[in-house]
Amino acid sequence: MMKAALFDLDGVVFDTEPQYSVFWGEQCRLYHPEHPGLENEIKGSTLDQIFDMAWTGPLEAERERVVERLNAFEAQMRLDYVPGFLPFVADLRQHGVKTAVVTSSNRQKMANVYRKHPEFESLFDAILTSEDFAESKPSPDCYLRAARRLEVPVDQCVVFEDSINGLRSACAAQMRVVGLLTTNPIEKVRELSHMQIANYEGVRSLELGVRS
């Protein structure tokens, strides 16, 4: 039986991926007009990974500008919950399942979340950000640390992820994986998850084997 539910943030708790696609589409067209669709290739990567892939050489000098634009964008972006998320988490917690957010976002981004959603922290037993782990997804480090923080064995954790790197991270941690179809097509998500859902509407804890 699953005793802990671990959630990525963007595309899993909040339906923000379309907004990030707009932001990174603008940056990629500005800096890489020769590479149409680059924003789709970097989707789901951490900021450091994006910079290592696409802002190298002479473009390293532009990283600070991109970070400034990103911070300004995140400060004003909408943070709408993925449909059905709030009742789903309430259902988990009602049945004694521990919950955690495991995100590559930093504490500055989370400060925006807490400001816009004062109830957010009360939904989870733990919130891990990029400052809390040594290796970024697709390394399993973040999910293994979350399991230790919650004091739940790995084989009793279920992970909710949408990005390819996040799904790979959860698989490498040898946890049960539920793939959200908010970011990638089902063909890609199915390869790296045990179950796929469009959102949380109508999903109950019993279906996922997480009920205590």
Short mmCIF file of C-alpha atoms in Angstrom, two decimals:
data_model
loop_
_atom_site.label_atom_id
_atom_site.label_comp_id
_atom_site.label_asym_id
_atom_site.label_seq_id
_atom_site.Cartn_x
_atom_site.Cartn_y
_atom_site.Cartn_z
CA MET A 1 0.00 0.00 0.00
CA MET A 2 1.22 3.47 -0.85
CA LYS A 3 1.84 5.72 2.15
CA ALA A 4 3.23 8.87 0.49
CA ALA A 5 2.34 10.92 -2.59
CA LEU A 6 5.13 13.06 -4.06
CA PHE A 7 4.21 15.82 -6.50
CA ASP A 8 6.25 17.82 -8.95
CA LEU A 9 5.03 21.43 -9.12
CA ASP A 10 4.66 22.87 -12.62
CA GLY A 11 2.34 20.83 -14.79
CA VAL A 12 1.42 18.63 -11.83
CA VAL A 13 0.11 20.89 -9.06
CA PHE A 14 -0.23 24.07 -11.12
CA ASP A 15 -1.22 24.20 -14.78
CA THR A 16 1.65 26.51 -15.71
CA GLU A 17 3.35 24.70 -18.59
CA PRO A 18 1.49 26.61 -21.36
CA GLN A 19 2.72 29.88 -19.81
CA TYR A 20 6.31 28.64 -19.65
CA SER A 21 6.05 27.55 -23.28
CA VAL A 22 5.20 31.15 -24.19
CA PHE A 23 8.09 32.55 -22.15
CA TRP A 24 10.72 30.15 -23.43
CA GLY A 25 9.35 30.41 -26.96
CA GLU A 26 10.06 34.14 -26.86
CA GLN A 27 13.57 33.65 -25.45
CA CYS A 28 14.44 30.91 -27.92
CA ARG A 29 13.25 32.92 -30.91
CA LEU A 30 15.24 35.90 -29.65
CA TYR A 31 18.51 34.02 -29.09
CA HIS A 32 18.14 31.05 -31.43
CA PRO A 33 16.10 32.08 -34.49
CA GLU A 34 17.99 29.39 -36.40
CA HIS A 35 16.48 26.65 -34.22
CA PRO A 36 12.66 26.69 -34.48
CA GLY A 37 10.91 24.67 -31.77
CA LEU A 38 13.85 24.76 -29.34
CA GLU A 39 11.43 25.61 -26.51
CA ASN A 40 9.87 22.16 -26.94
CA GLU A 41 13.24 20.43 -26.70
CA ILE A 42 14.16 22.13 -23.41
CA LYS A 43 10.74 21.58 -21.84
CA GLY A 44 10.95 20.01 -18.39
CA SER A 45 14.62 20.88 -17.91
CA THR A 46 16.00 22.87 -15.00
CA LEU A 47 17.28 26.39 -15.63
CA ASP A 48 20.90 25.22 -15.35
CA GLN A 49 20.21 22.44 -17.83
CA ILE A 50 18.59 24.89 -20.25
CA PHE A 51 21.57 27.21 -20.03
CA ASP A 52 24.01 24.33 -20.53
CA MET A 53 22.08 23.27 -23.64
CA ALA A 54 21.33 26.59 -25.30
CA TRP A 55 23.09 29.54 -23.63
CA THR A 56 26.75 28.63 -24.04
CA GLY A 57 29.76 30.35 -25.54
CA PRO A 58 29.01 34.01 -26.34
CA LEU A 59 25.46 33.58 -25.00
CA GLU A 60 26.70 32.92 -21.45
CA ALA A 61 26.84 36.70 -21.04
CA GLU A 62 23.06 36.78 -21.63
CA ARG A 63 22.15 34.34 -18.86
CA GLU A 64 21.70 37.07 -16.25
CA ARG A 65 19.26 38.93 -18.50
CA VAL A 66 17.25 35.76 -19.07
CA VAL A 67 17.10 35.12 -15.32
CA GLU A 68 15.86 38.66 -14.70
CA ARG A 69 13.12 38.20 -17.31
CA LEU A 70 12.20 34.81 -15.87
CA ASN A 71 11.93 36.16 -12.32
CA ALA A 72 9.70 39.00 -13.52
CA PHE A 73 7.58 36.56 -15.52
CA GLU A 74 7.14 34.16 -12.60
CA ALA A 75 6.18 36.99 -10.26
CA GLN A 76 3.13 37.81 -12.38
CA MET A 77 2.20 34.44 -13.90
CA ARG A 78 -1.10 32.74 -13.11
CA LEU A 79 -0.99 29.82 -10.70
CA ASP A 80 -4.12 27.81 -11.40
CA TYR A 81 -4.37 24.37 -9.82
CA VAL A 82 -4.59 21.42 -12.21
CA PRO A 83 -8.30 20.51 -12.30
CA GLY A 84 -9.29 18.25 -9.41
CA PHE A 85 -6.01 18.65 -7.52
CA LEU A 86 -7.38 20.16 -4.31
CA PRO A 87 -10.09 17.54 -3.67
CA PHE A 88 -7.64 14.79 -4.64
CA VAL A 89 -5.06 15.92 -2.07
CA ALA A 90 -7.80 16.27 0.53
CA ASP A 91 -8.83 12.68 -0.21
CA LEU A 92 -5.23 11.48 0.23
CA ARG A 93 -4.73 13.26 3.51
CA GLN A 94 -8.11 12.10 4.81
CA HIS A 95 -6.81 8.55 4.42
CA GLY A 96 -3.53 9.22 6.19
CA VAL A 97 -1.31 9.49 3.12
CA LYS A 98 1.67 11.83 3.52
CA THR A 99 2.14 14.43 0.79
CA ALA A 100 5.13 16.39 -0.48
CA VAL A 101 6.11 18.71 -3.29
CA VAL A 102 9.43 17.88 -4.95
CA THR A 103 10.32 20.63 -7.40
CA SER A 104 13.35 21.96 -9.24
CA SER A 105 11.98 25.46 -8.61
CA ASN A 106 13.91 27.60 -6.14
CA ARG A 107 12.75 29.27 -2.94
CA GLN A 108 12.25 32.58 -4.71
CA LYS A 109 9.71 30.96 -7.01
CA MET A 110 8.03 29.31 -4.03
CA ALA A 111 7.72 32.69 -2.30
CA ASN A 112 5.50 33.74 -5.22
CA VAL A 113 3.44 30.58 -4.73
CA TYR A 114 2.95 31.22 -1.00
CA ARG A 115 1.97 34.83 -1.66
CA LYS A 116 -0.68 33.89 -4.21
CA HIS A 117 -1.86 30.74 -2.41
CA PRO A 118 -1.62 31.17 1.39
CA GLU A 119 -3.19 27.72 1.82
CA PHE A 120 -0.45 25.96 -0.17
CA GLU A 121 1.91 24.94 2.62
CA SER A 122 -0.91 23.39 4.64
CA LEU A 123 -1.55 20.88 1.83
CA PHE A 124 1.81 19.14 2.27
CA ASP A 125 3.90 17.49 4.95
CA ALA A 126 7.10 18.62 3.18
CA ILE A 127 8.14 20.94 0.36
CA LEU A 128 11.53 20.29 -1.25
CA THR A 129 13.03 22.83 -3.66
CA SER A 130 16.21 22.90 -5.74
CA GLU A 131 18.16 24.02 -2.68
CA ASP A 132 17.32 20.75 -0.90
CA PHE A 133 19.05 18.26 -3.19
CA ALA A 134 22.45 17.88 -4.76
CA GLU A 135 21.44 16.53 -8.18
CA SER A 136 18.66 17.69 -10.48
CA LYS A 137 16.15 15.47 -12.24
CA PRO A 138 16.53 13.00 -13.99
CA SER A 139 18.68 11.95 -11.02
CA PRO A 140 16.56 10.13 -8.41
CA ASP A 141 18.21 12.14 -5.62
CA CYS A 142 15.28 14.53 -5.05
CA TYR A 143 12.66 11.79 -4.69
CA LEU A 144 14.87 9.62 -2.51
CA ARG A 145 15.44 12.59 -0.21
CA ALA A 146 11.71 13.25 -0.07
CA ALA A 147 11.04 9.66 0.96
CA ARG A 148 13.60 9.96 3.74
CA ARG A 149 12.13 13.29 4.86
CA LEU A 150 8.68 11.67 5.15
CA GLU A 151 10.16 8.47 6.66
CA VAL A 152 8.37 6.31 4.10
CA PRO A 153 10.02 3.39 2.25
CA VAL A 154 10.64 3.92 -1.47
CA ASP A 155 8.30 1.10 -2.45
CA GLN A 156 5.45 2.83 -0.60
CA CYS A 157 5.77 6.13 -2.48
CA VAL A 158 3.86 7.21 -5.59
CA VAL A 159 5.18 10.07 -7.72
CA PHE A 160 3.12 12.43 -9.88
CA GLU A 161 5.16 13.87 -12.75
CA ASP A 162 4.68 15.41 -16.19
CA SER A 163 8.13 16.12 -17.66
CA ILE A 164 10.38 13.52 -19.22
CA ASN A 165 13.24 14.30 -16.82
CA GLY A 166 10.86 14.14 -13.87
CA LEU A 167 9.41 10.82 -14.99
CA ARG A 168 12.90 9.40 -15.42
CA SER A 169 13.82 10.65 -11.96
CA ALA A 170 10.84 8.87 -10.39
CA CYS A 171 11.56 5.67 -12.31
CA ALA A 172 15.20 5.74 -11.21
CA ALA A 173 14.00 6.09 -7.62
CA GLN A 174 12.04 2.86 -8.19
CA MET A 175 8.76 4.39 -7.09
CA ARG A 176 5.29 3.96 -8.56
CA VAL A 177 4.79 6.68 -11.19
CA VAL A 178 1.62 8.45 -12.31
CA GLY A 179 2.17 10.54 -15.45
CA LEU A 180 0.25 13.77 -15.99
CA LEU A 181 -0.59 14.52 -19.62
CA THR A 182 -0.32 18.29 -19.16
CA THR A 183 3.02 18.67 -20.93
CA ASN A 184 3.87 15.67 -23.13
CA PRO A 185 1.85 13.30 -25.36
CA ILE A 186 0.63 10.04 -23.87
CA GLU A 187 3.00 8.03 -26.07
CA LYS A 188 6.01 9.53 -24.29
CA VAL A 189 4.48 9.54 -20.82
CA ARG A 190 3.28 5.93 -21.04
CA GLU A 191 6.84 4.67 -21.52
CA LEU A 192 7.89 6.09 -18.15
CA SER A 193 4.82 5.65 -15.93
CA HIS A 194 2.53 3.00 -14.51
CA MET A 195 -0.62 5.07 -14.97
CA GLN A 196 -1.51 8.18 -16.98
CA ILE A 197 -4.09 10.86 -16.14
CA ALA A 198 -5.11 14.08 -17.86
CA ASN A 199 -5.88 15.70 -14.50
CA TYR A 200 -7.19 14.68 -11.07
CA GLU A 201 -10.90 15.00 -11.74
CA GLY A 202 -12.65 11.83 -10.70
CA VAL A 203 -9.40 10.20 -9.52
CA ARG A 204 -9.57 8.65 -6.05
CA SER A 205 -6.86 7.32 -3.79
CA LEU A 206 -8.10 3.74 -4.03
CA GLU A 207 -7.46 3.70 -7.78
CA LEU A 208 -3.80 4.49 -7.21
CA GLY A 209 -3.23 2.04 -4.38
CA VAL A 210 -2.39 4.82 -1.96
CA ARG A 211 -5.17 4.42 0.55
CA SER A 212 -4.05 3.54 4.06
#
